[in-house]
PDB file of C-alpha atoms and ligand atoms in Angstrom:
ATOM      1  CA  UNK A 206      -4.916  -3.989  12.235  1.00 92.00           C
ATOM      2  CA  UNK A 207      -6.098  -3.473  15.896  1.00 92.00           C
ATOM      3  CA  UNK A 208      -4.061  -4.444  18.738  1.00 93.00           C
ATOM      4  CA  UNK A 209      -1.827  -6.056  16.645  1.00 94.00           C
ATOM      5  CA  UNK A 210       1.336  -7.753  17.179  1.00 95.00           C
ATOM      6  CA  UNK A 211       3.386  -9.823  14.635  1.00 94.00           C
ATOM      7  CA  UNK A 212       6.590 -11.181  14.293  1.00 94.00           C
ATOM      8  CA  UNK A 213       8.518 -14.510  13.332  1.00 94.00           C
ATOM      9  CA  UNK A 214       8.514 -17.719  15.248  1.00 90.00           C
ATOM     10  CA  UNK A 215       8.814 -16.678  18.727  1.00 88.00           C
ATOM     11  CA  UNK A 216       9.970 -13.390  18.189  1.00 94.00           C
ATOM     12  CA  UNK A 217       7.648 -10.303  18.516  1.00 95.00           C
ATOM     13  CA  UNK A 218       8.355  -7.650  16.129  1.00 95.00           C
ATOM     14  CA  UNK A 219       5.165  -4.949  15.654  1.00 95.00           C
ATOM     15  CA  UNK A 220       3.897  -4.900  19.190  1.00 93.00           C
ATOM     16  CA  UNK A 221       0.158  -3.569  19.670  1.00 92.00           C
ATOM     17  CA  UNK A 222      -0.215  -2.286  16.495  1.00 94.00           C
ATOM     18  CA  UNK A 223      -3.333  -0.106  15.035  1.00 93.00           C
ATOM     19  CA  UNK A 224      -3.198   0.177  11.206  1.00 90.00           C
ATOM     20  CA  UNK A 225      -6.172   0.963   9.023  1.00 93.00           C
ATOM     21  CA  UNK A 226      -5.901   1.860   5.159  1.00 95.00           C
ATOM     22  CA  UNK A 227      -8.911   3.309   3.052  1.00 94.00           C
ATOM     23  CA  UNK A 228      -9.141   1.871  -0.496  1.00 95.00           C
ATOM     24  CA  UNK A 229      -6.796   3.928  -2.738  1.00 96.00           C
ATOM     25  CA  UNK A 230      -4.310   5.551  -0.594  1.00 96.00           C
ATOM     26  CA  UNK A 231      -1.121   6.173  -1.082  1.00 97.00           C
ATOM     27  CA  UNK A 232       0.991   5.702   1.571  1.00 97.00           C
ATOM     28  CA  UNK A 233       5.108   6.269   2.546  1.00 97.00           C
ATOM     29  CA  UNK A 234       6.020   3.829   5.286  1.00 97.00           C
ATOM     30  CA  UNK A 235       9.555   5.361   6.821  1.00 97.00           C
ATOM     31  CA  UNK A 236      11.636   4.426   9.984  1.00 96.00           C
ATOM     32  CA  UNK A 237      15.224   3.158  11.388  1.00 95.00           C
ATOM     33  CA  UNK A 238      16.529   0.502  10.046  1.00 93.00           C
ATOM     34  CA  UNK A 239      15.375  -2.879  11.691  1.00 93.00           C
ATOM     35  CA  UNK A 240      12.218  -0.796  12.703  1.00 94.00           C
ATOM     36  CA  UNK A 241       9.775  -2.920  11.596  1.00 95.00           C
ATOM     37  CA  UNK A 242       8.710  -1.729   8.229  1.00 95.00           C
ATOM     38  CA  UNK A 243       9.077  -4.677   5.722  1.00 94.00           C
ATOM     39  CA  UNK A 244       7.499  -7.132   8.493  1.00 95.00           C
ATOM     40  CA  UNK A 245       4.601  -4.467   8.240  1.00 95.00           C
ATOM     41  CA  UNK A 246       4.186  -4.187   4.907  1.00 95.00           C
ATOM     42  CA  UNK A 247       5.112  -7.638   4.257  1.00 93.00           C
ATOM     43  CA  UNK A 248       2.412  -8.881   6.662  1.00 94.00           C
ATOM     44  CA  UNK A 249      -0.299  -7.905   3.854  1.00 95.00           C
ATOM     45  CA  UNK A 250       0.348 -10.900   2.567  1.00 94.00           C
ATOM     46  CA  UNK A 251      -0.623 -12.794   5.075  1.00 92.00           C
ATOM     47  CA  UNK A 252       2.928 -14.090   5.191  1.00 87.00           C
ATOM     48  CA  UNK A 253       3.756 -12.697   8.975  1.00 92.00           C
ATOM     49  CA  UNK A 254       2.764 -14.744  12.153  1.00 91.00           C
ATOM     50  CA  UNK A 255       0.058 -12.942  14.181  1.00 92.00           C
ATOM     51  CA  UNK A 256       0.692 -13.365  17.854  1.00 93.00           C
ATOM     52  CA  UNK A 257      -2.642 -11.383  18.757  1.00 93.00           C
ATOM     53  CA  UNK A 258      -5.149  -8.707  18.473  1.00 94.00           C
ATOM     54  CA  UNK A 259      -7.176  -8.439  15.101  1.00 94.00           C
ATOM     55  CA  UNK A 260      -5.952  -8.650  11.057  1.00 95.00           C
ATOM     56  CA  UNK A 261      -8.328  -8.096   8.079  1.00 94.00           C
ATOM     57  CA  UNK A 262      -6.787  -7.292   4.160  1.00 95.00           C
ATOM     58  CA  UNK A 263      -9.367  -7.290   1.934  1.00 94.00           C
ATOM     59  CA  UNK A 264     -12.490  -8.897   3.879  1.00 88.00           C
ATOM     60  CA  UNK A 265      -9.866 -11.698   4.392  1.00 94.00           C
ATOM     61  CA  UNK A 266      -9.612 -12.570   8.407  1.00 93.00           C
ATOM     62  CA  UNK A 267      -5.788 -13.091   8.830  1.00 92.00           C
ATOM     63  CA  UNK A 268      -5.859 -14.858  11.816  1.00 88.00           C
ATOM     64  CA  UNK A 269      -6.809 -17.934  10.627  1.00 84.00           C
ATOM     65  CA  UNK A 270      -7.092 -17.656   7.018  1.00 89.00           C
ATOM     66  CA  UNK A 271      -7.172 -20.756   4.778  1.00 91.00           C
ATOM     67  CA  UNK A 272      -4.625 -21.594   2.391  1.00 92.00           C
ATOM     68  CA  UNK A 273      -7.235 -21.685  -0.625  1.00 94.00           C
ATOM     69  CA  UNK A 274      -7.925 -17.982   0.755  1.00 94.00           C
ATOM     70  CA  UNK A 275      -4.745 -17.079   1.370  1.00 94.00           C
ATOM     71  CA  UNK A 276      -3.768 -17.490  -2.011  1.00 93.00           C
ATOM     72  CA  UNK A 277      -6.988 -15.654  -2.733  1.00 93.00           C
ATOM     73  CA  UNK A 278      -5.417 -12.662  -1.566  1.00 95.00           C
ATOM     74  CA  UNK A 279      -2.001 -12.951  -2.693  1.00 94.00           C
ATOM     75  CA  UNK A 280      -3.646 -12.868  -6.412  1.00 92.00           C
ATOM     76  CA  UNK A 281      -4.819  -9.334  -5.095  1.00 94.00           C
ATOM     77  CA  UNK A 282      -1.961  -8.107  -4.275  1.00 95.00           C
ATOM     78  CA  UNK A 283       1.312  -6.946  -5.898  1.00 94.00           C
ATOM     79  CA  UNK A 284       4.445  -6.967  -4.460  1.00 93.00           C
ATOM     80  CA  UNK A 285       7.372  -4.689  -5.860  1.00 91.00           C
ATOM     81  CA  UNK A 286      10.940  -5.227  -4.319  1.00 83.00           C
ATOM     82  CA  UNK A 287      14.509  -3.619  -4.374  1.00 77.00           C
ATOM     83  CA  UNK A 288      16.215  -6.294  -6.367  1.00 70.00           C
ATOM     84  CA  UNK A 289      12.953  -5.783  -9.089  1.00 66.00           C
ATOM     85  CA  UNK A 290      11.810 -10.205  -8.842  1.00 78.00           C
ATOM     86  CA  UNK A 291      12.406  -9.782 -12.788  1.00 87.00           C
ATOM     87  CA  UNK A 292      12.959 -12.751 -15.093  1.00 88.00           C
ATOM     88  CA  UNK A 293      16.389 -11.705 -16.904  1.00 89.00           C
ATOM     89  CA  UNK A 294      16.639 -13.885 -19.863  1.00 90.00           C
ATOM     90  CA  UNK A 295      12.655 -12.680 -21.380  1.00 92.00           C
ATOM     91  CA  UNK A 296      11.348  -9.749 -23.022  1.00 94.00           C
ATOM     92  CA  UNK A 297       9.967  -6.601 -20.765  1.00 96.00           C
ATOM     93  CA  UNK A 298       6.711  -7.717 -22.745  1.00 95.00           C
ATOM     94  CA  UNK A 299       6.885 -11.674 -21.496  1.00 93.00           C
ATOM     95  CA  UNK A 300       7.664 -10.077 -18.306  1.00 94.00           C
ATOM     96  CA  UNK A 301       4.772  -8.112 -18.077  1.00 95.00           C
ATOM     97  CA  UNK A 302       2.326 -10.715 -19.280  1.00 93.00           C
ATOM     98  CA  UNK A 303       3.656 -13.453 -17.103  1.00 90.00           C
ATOM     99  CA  UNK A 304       1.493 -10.627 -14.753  1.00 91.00           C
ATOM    100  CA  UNK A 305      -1.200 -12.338 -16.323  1.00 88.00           C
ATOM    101  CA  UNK A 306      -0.871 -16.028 -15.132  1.00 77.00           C
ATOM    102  CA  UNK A 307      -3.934 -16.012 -13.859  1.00 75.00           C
ATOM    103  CA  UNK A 308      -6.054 -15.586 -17.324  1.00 77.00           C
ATOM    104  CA  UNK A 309      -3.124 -16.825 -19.801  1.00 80.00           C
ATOM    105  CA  UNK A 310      -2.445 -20.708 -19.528  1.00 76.00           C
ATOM    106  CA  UNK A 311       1.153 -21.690 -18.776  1.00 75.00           C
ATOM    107  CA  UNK A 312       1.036 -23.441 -22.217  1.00 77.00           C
ATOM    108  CA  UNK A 313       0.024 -20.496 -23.778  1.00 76.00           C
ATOM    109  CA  UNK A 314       2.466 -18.421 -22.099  1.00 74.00           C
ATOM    110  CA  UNK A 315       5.379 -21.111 -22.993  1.00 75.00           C
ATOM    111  CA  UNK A 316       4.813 -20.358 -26.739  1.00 77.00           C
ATOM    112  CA  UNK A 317       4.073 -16.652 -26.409  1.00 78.00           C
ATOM    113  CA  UNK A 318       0.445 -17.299 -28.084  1.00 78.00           C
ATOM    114  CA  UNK A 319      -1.202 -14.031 -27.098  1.00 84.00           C
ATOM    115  CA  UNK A 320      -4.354 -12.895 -27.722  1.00 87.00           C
ATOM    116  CA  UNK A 321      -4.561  -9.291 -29.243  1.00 92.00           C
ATOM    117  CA  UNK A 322      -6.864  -8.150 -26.037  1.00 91.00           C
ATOM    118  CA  UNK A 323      -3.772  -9.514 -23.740  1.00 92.00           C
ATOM    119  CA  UNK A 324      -1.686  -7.428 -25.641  1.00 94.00           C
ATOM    120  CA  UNK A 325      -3.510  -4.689 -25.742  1.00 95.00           C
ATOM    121  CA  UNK A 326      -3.635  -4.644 -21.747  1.00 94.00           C
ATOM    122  CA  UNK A 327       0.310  -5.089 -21.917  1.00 95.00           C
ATOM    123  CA  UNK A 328       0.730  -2.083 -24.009  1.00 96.00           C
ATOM    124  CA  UNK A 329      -1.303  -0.470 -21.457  1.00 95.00           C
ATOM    125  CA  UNK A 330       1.050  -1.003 -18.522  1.00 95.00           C
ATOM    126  CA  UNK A 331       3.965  -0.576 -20.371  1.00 96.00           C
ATOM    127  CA  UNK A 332       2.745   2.819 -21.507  1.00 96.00           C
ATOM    128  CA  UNK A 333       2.240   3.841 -17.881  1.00 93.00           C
ATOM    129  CA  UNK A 334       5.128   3.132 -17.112  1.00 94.00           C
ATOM    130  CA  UNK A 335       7.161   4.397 -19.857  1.00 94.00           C
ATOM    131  CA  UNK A 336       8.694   1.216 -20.956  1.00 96.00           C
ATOM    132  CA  UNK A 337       7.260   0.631 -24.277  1.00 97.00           C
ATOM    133  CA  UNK A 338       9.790   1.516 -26.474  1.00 97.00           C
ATOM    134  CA  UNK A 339      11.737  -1.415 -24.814  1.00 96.00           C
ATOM    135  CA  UNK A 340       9.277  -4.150 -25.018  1.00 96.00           C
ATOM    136  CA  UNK A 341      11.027  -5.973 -27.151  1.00 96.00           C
ATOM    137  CA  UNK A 342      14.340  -5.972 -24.782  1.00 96.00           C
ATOM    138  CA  UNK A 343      15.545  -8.436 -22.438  1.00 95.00           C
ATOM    139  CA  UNK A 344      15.358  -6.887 -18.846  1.00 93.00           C
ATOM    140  CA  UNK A 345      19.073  -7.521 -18.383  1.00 93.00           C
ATOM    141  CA  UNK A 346      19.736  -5.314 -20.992  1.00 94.00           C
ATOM    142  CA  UNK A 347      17.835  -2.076 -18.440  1.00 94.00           C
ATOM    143  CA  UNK A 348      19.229  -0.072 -16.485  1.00 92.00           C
ATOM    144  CA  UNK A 349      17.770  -0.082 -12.729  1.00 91.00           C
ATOM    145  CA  UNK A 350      15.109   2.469 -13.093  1.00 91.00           C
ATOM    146  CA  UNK A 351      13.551   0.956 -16.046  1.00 94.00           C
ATOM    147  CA  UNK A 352      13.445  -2.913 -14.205  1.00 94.00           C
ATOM    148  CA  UNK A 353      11.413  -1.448 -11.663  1.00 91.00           C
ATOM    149  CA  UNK A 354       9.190   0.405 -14.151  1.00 93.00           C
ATOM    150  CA  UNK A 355       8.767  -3.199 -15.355  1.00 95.00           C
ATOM    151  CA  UNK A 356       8.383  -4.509 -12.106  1.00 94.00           C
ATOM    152  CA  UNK A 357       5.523  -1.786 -11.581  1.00 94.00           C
ATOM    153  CA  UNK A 358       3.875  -2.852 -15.084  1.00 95.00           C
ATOM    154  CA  UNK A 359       4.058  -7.081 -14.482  1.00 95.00           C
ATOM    155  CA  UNK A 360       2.073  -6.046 -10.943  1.00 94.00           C
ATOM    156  CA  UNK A 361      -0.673  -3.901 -12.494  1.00 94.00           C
ATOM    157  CA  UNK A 362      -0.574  -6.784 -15.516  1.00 94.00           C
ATOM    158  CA  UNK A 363      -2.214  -8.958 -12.424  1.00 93.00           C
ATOM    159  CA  UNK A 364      -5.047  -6.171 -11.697  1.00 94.00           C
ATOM    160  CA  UNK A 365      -3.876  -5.855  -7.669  1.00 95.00           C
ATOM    161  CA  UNK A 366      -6.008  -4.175  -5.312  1.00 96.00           C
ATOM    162  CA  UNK A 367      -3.136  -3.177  -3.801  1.00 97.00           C
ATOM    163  CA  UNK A 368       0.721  -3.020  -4.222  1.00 97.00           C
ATOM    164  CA  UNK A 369       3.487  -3.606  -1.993  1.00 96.00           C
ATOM    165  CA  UNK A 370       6.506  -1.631  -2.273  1.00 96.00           C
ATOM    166  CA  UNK A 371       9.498  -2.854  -0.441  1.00 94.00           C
ATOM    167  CA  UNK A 372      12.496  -0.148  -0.797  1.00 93.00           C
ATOM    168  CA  UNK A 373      11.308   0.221  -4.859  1.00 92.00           C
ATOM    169  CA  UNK A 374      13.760   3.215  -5.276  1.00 91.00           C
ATOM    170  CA  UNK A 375      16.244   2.965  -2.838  1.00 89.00           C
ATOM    171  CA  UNK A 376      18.966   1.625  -5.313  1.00 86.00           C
ATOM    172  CA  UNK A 377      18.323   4.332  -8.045  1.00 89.00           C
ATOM    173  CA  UNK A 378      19.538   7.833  -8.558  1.00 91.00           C
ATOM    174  CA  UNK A 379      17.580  10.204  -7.365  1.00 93.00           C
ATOM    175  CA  UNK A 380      16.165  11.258 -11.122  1.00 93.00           C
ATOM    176  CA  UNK A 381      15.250   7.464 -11.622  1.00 92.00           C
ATOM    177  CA  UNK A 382      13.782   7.162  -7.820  1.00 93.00           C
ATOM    178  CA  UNK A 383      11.815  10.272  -8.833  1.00 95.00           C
ATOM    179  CA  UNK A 384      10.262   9.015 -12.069  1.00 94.00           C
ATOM    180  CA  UNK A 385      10.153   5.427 -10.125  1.00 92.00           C
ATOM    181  CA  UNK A 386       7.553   7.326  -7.441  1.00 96.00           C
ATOM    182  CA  UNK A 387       5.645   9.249 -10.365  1.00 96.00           C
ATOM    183  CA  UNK A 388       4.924   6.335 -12.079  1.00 95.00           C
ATOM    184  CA  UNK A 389       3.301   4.628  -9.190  1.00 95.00           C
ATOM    185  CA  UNK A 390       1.187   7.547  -7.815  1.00 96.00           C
ATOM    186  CA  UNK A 391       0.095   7.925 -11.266  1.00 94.00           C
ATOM    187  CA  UNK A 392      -0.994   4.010 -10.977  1.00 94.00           C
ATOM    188  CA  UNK A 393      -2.038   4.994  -7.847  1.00 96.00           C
ATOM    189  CA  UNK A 394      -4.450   7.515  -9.077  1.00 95.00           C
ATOM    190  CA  UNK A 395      -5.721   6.227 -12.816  1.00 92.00           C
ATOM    191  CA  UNK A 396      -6.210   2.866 -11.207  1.00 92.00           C
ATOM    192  CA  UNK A 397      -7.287   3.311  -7.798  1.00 95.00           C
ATOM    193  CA  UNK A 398      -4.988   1.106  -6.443  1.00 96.00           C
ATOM    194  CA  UNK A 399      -3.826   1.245  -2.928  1.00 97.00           C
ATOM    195  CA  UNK A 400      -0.070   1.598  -2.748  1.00 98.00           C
ATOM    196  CA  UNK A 401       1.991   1.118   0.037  1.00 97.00           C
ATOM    197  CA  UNK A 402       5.574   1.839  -0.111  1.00 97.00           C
ATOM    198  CA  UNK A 403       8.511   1.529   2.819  1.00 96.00           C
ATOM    199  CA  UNK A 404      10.701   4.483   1.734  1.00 95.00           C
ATOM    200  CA  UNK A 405      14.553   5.167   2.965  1.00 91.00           C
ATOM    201  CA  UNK A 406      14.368   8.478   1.784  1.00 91.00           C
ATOM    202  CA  UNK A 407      11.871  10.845   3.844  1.00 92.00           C
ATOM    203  CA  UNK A 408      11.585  13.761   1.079  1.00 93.00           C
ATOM    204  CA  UNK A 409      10.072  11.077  -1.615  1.00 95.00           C
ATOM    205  CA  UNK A 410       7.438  10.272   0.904  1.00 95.00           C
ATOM    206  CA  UNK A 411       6.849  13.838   1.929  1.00 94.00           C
ATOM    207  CA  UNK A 412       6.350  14.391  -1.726  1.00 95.00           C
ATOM    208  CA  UNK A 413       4.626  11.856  -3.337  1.00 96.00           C
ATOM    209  CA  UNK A 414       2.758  10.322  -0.724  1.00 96.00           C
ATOM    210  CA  UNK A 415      -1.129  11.251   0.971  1.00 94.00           C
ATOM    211  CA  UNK A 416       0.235   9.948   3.751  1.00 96.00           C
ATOM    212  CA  UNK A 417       3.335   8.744   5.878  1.00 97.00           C
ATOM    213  CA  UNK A 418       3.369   5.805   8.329  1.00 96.00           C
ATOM    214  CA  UNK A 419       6.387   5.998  11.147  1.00 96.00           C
ATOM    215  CA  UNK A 420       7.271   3.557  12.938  1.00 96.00           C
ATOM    216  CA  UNK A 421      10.118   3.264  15.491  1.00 95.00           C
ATOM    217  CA  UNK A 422      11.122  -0.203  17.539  1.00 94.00           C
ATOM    218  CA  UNK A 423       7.915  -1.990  16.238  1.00 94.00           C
ATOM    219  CA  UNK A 424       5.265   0.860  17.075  1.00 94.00           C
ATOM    220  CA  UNK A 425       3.508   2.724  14.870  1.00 94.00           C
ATOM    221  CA  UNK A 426       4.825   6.610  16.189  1.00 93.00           C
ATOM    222  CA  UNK A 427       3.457   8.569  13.510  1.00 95.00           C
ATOM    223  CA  UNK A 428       0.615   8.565  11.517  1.00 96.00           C
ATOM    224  CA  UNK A 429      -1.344  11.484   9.293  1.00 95.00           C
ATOM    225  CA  UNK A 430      -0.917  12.938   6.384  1.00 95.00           C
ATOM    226  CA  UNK A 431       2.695  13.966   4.761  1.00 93.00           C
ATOM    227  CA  UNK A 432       2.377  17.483   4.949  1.00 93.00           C
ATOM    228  CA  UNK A 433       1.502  17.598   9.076  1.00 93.00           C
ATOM    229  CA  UNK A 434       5.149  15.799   9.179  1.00 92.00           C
ATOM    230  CA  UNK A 435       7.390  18.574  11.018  1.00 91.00           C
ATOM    231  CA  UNK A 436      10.894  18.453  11.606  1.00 91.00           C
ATOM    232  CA  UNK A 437      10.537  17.494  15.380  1.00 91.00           C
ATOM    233  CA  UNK A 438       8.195  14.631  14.521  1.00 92.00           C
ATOM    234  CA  UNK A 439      10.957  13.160  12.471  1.00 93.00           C
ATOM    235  CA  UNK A 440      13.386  13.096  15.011  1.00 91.00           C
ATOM    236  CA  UNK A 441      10.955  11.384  16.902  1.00 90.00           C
ATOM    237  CA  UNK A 442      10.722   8.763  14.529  1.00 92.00           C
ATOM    238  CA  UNK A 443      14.363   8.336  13.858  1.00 92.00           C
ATOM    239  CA  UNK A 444      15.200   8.189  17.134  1.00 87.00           C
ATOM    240  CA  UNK A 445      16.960   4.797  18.529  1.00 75.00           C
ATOM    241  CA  UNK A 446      15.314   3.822  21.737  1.00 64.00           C
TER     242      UNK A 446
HETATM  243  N1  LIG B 467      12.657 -13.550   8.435  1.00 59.73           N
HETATM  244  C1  LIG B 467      12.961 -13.075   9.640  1.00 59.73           C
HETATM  245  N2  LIG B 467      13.127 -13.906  10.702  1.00 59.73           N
HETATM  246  C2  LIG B 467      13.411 -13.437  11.934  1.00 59.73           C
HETATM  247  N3  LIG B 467      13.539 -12.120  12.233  1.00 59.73           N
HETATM  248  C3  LIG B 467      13.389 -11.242  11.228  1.00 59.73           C
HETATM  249  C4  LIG B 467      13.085 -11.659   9.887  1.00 59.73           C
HETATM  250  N4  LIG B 467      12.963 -10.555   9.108  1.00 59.73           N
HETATM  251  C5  LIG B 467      13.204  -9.499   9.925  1.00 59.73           C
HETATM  252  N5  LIG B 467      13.449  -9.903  11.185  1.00 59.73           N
HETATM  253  C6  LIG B 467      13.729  -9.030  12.344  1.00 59.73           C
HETATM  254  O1  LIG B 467      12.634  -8.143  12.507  1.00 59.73           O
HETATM  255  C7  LIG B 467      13.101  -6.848  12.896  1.00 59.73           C
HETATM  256  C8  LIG B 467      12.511  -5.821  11.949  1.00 59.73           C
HETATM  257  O2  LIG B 467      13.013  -6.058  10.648  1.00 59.73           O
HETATM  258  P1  LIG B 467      12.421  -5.349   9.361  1.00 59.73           P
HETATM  259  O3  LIG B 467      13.119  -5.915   8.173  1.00 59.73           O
HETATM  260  O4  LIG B 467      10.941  -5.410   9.402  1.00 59.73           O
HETATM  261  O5  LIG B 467      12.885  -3.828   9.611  1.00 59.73           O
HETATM  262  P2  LIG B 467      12.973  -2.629   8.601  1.00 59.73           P
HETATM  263  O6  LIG B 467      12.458  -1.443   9.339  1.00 59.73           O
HETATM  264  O7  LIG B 467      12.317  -2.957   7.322  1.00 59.73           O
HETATM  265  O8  LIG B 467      14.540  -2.474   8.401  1.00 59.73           O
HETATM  266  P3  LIG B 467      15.392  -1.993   7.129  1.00 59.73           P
HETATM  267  O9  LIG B 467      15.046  -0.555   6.895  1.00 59.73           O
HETATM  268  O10 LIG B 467      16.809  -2.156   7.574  1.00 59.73           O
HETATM  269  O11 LIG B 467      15.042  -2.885   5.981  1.00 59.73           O
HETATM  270  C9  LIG B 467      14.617  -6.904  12.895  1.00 59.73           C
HETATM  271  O12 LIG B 467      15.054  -7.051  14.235  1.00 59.73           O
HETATM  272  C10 LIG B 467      14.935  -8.134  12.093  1.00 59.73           C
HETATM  273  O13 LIG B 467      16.123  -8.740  12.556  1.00 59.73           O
END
């Protein structure tokens, strides 16, 4: 992002924004509420209007991106919410392969056919994230912590380059939040792929976290790595204009 600023219809919310993010990072995006941080994470994909300056994710030119392209991307990236976009009534297995849209045909995937590679890769995620034991559950039968583990697995089930995190811990107790955060810097790390996470609580991003994003009234007001976040810098960020 140079010079950006984004918003909805006529609106501006991120005003002269400059954003870049290396491949693999980890980073903690934290702020007031109504600050601006889901329109800035959400904006990766592609789903915020740009009112000007310049917008690339992943080669793609945001700007004026195609719809065929667009959709392109979104198959790159993962998005992880709060309320865990989890289908109740299926398996935390079918849940994590429907991750896998893209290779399995829906007809396939209607009559759980699955090859052994497919769920091999399942296995996979679900071991990262801890979850295997349960595979066989139905995700209404979870408590909080482990629907967002599954959450975390049905993203990485779709390969992402990168994964959104919207608030992924902010309705768990803090030993579920922490294994929540654990699980996706280890992704993070044995993967390589980028994470970027909008966190309510400011000690999870000083911990897990390479590096914290603040942003205040649609600016970006801090930016560098956790551990150069002092005390007075965080007043500065929480601070209502
Ligand atoms: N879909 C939308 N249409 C119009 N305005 C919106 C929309 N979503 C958010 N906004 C506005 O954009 C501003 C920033 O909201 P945003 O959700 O990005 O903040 P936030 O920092 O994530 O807040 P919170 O921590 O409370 O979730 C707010 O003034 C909000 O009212």
């Amino acid at each position: 992002m140079k010079n950006l600023t984004l918003g909805y219809k006529k609106e501006e919310i991120l005003k002269n924004v400059d954003f870049k993010v290396k491949e693999g990072e980890f980073i903690g995006i934290i702020g007031p509420s109504g600050a601006g941080k889901s329109t800035l994470l959400m904006s990766v994909t592609g789903g915020i209007k740009v009112f000007d300056g310049k917008f690339e994710v992943l080669d793609f030119d945001l700007n004026n991106i195609k719809k065929k392209n667009l959709v392109k991307l979104r198959e790159q990236v993962g998005v992880i919410f709060q309320g865990y976009n989890l289908v109740d009534r299926i398996s935390v297995l079918d849940n994590v392969i429907s991750g896998m849209l893209k290779e399995i045909p829906l007809t396939r995937a209607i009559i759980k056919l699955y090859k052994k590679k497919e769920l091999k890769k399942a296995k996979e995620y679900m071991d990262i994230v801890d979850i295997t034991k349960h595979s066989m559950k139905r995700c209404d039968e979870l408590s909080g912590g482990q629907r967002q583990r599954v959450a975390i697995a049905r993203a990485l089930a779709a390969e992402p380059k990168i994964i959104l995190a919207d608030e992924p811990v902010s309705a768990l107790d803090p030993k579920s939040a922490k294994k929540v955060m654990e699980i996706l810097r280890k992704v993070n790390k044995t993967y390589g792929v980028t994470v970027i996470a909008n966190l309510h609580h400011l000690e999870y991003a000083k911990e897990y976290c390479d590096r914290i994003v603040g942003v205040n009234d649609g600016q970006v007001v801090f930016d560098d790595k956790s551990e150069l976040l002092t005390e007075k810098l965080v007043e500065k960020i929480y601070t209502n204009n």
